[in-house]
Amino acid sequence: MEYKVEAHRIMSISLGKIYNSRVQRGGIKLHKNLLVSLVLRSARQVYLSDYYSGVCLNTQHVEAKEWELMDSNQEKPLTPAPEESLSPSTDCNQNPEVPVVPEDPEVQHTSQAVEDSTDLHSVSSKHQAEEESSSEDSTTDVSLTSSPVTCESQCEAKGAEVSSSDCEADANPATVTEGNSQQPPKAHSCSNRKRTAEKTASNDSPVKRTKVTSSNSSEEEAEEMDTGNVSNLITIFGSSFSGLLTKESSEPEAETEDSDSGSGQICCDQMLKNLNPWSTAIVAF
Amino acid sequence: MADIISTVEFNYSGELLATGDKGGRVVIFQREQESKNRPLSRGEYNVYSTFQSHEPEFDYLKSLEIEEKINKIRWLPQQNAAHFLLSTNDKTIKLWKISERDKRAEGYNLKDEDGRLRDPFRISTLRVPVLMPMDLMVEASPRRIFANAHTYHINSISVNSDHETYLSADDLRINLWHLEITDRSFNIVDIKPANMEELTEVITAAECHPHQCNVFVYSSSKGTIRLCDMRAAALCDRHSKFFEEPEDPSSRSFFSEIISSISDVKFSHSGRYMMTRDYLSVKVWDLNMENRPVETYQVHEYLRSKLCSLYENDCIFDKFECCWNGSDSAIMTGSYNNFFRMFDRNTRRDITLEASRENSKPRATLKPRKVCTGGKRKKDEISVDSLDFNKKILHTAWHPKENVIAVAATNNLYIFQDKMN
């Protein structure tokens, strides 16, 4: 358990560093941010590995499998979660077919889909997910991938170990819902990624692709967060460093002056639930 | 107000020592000639020239400020009375000529000694100007400016053994320049992926081989070194040799990748070995053996358990340099708390010394230091927790022929000499 807390802390610190690198003199340092993103990835893998019993991971292999699963999941019928307490209008509107994990362990397909959506870059393999979807707790443990919205209290709550009993008791279903709502944007980005993989990418194509995924999150967050600059931060992270550069030129003062460590922390917690922050972190270069 | 020193480099003879700082200034020290009057005073280094090499710039296209900090200085071999060096910041490399002027022409016809023009109608005689001695003046003038060739931050420059070309390396590319030509450079390494999302490593340092002008090496953030031969292809994306030590799986942590990133690579003077510095160790490689280094020296292994804190305070990203002595028998590198370490490759002995005002008066002998790694702390030892991580020695240099070393401790430069003759 301690390592989960540690991993969470390291992820927060890493995101803080990426955030601070925007305002450093001399421009964004590619080397340092690459290293930070690697740490972020390692921490995230450890954080998620708890659910999947430390299966050794091959992320590319996993991703390929999950993309296939993603595509097949798009057509599945969905059952709404019984205890959904989040503003479903914001989360789920993005994609009509939001799979939701119910308490009922029967619906293994959707839970598996949720798992997979959360683990684009993480430990679980599809195989593992199928095996464990029937077990009590692992399927509902998707709080990590929940889309940005809810409040920080749920962010913190997700840091705690989630078991099936917890899931029924507290806000976890809500976070589960978030995770589900996150899936469609992820699927979108995944399929985009597949399509664009063959293209000789300029800096433009990655920018556009990631902006698609972030637009969902930014809209959701704009409704939830009071400070406009924090939502700007989320948008920035969603669109990775390309967003950093464009944002920097347009409103550097506003963000550096208004954003304090508090909003940075909020941003970090939000980002922890976002699926692929760092993989596109270097895109702007 | 002295600024933080960012690079230190002796010239080929060791007579001159150049330092660059964060403010874009270069300060050159010259060794005093040993005089018979003061036989005990082996040549001391005094300030010879100071000039502003780089100024802060602003890239309007990207809305980014370009730091004036001098990342590297490299001397050219001396060919005449003047001295030449290359200095670089993140984006621009400059060739500076440092020359002495100790004579001045006097007796001009058209202007008087103040420089004012003389009335031509008042000139009645013609005279030949004569050279008169004057106080020594050291002038630095920029002779070449090599700009606009690097998209990313320049981390290395290295003068080739042909004395005509040099290479410059940024995070993703290495360019080859001719010292006479500033409007174009030749790209010889490009590791930028077509899709930046696939970026997994960057170039961290590069150096030309000291004798073979077709060979150079570059190190990466993944702890690997590639040796390239420019005769093999125009674009040296495919290496001739690939040096990597397999990772020890038992020491894996969140920060394994960061601490394996190589911060400096230096060929030995002989050209047979090269040395790499990563966060915790220095490794000596035989160029003929690619699968592992021939020697590994632990610089501050006691920091391995503190990596998380060092990550938080950014110290884990510190880029330490390393250097060989003139005979390649010893190597030196810096650490924290103003400590620096020297390793004797033959005897396998190592020593830790401190560069600080309190602990070293002029002519005093440096006392070896020791870090207590656990258990009972002996007298004079320092515990790991009381190390000052703000006092870091990143840049050191060793005289090419003698046992004289230069150590940069934040904004102070220390020069130590071997007492024994």
XYZ file of C-alpha atoms in Angstrom, chain A residues 3 6-7 9-10 13-14 17 24-32 34-36 38-40 42-44 46 193 196-197 199-203 206 209-210 245 248-249 279-280 282-285, chain B residues 22 56 62-68 90 151-153 171-172 192-204 220-221 252-255 257-258 261-262 308-314 317 319:
94
model
C 4.103 2.064 -2.688
C 4.454 6.750 -3.029
C 3.618 6.230 -6.672
C 3.070 11.224 -4.817
C 5.691 10.786 -7.462
C 5.486 15.744 -8.273
C 6.222 14.828 -11.874
C 7.589 19.627 -12.698
C 11.335 28.325 -16.770
C 13.685 30.629 -18.528
C 15.244 29.358 -21.687
C 12.281 27.380 -22.866
C 11.166 23.845 -22.159
C 14.051 21.476 -21.725
C 13.390 18.399 -23.794
C 15.786 16.140 -21.898
C 14.476 16.909 -18.457
C 11.517 13.307 -21.190
C 13.015 11.964 -17.974
C 10.130 13.304 -15.935
C 9.490 8.366 -17.883
C 9.229 8.617 -14.117
C 5.583 9.478 -14.472
C 6.917 4.145 -14.126
C 4.978 5.503 -11.198
C 1.735 5.034 -12.989
C 3.316 0.715 -10.270
C -3.443 6.940 -33.010
C -2.108 8.351 -37.771
C 0.594 5.867 -37.025
C 1.422 9.142 -41.423
C 4.684 10.918 -41.438
C 3.734 13.070 -38.558
C 4.478 16.693 -38.477
C 4.044 18.529 -35.269
C -0.133 15.058 -32.941
C -5.059 14.400 -32.216
C -4.466 15.181 -28.613
C 3.719 26.523 -26.287
C 2.420 30.339 -23.264
C 2.375 32.831 -26.028
C 2.797 9.797 -23.946
C 2.002 12.890 -25.897
C 6.827 15.616 -26.021
C 4.678 16.175 -29.042
C 5.244 19.872 -29.302
C 8.903 19.401 -30.067
C 25.386 31.861 -16.368
C 20.065 36.919 -23.679
C 8.252 30.739 -30.422
C 7.944 33.358 -27.699
C 10.889 31.839 -25.918
C 13.781 33.457 -24.202
C 17.201 32.082 -25.096
C 19.470 31.942 -22.106
C 22.868 33.546 -22.308
C 21.741 26.983 -26.065
C 16.284 23.697 -32.929
C 16.956 22.175 -29.542
C 19.361 23.121 -26.773
C 19.100 17.012 -27.848
C 18.285 15.393 -31.149
C 14.371 12.921 -34.082
C 11.572 10.424 -34.701
C 8.996 11.109 -37.375
C 6.384 11.001 -34.667
C 7.563 12.856 -31.602
C 5.375 10.665 -29.469
C 7.831 7.888 -30.115
C 10.698 9.826 -28.616
C 12.443 7.702 -26.050
C 15.937 9.108 -25.785
C 17.900 12.268 -26.425
C 21.553 13.046 -27.090
C 23.265 14.215 -23.943
C 22.220 9.249 -24.722
C 19.739 9.688 -21.919
C 15.435 -1.073 -10.539
C 13.400 1.823 -9.209
C 11.231 4.648 -10.438
C 14.378 6.588 -11.121
C 16.123 5.667 -16.149
C 17.090 9.066 -14.844
C 21.297 9.036 -18.273
C 24.851 9.959 -19.223
C 13.190 10.226 -4.353
C 14.210 13.316 -2.391
C 16.756 14.175 -5.030
C 14.035 13.911 -7.609
C 11.830 16.262 -5.656
C 14.465 18.934 -5.307
C 15.627 18.467 -8.901
C 18.852 16.160 -12.968
C 24.711 17.077 -14.997
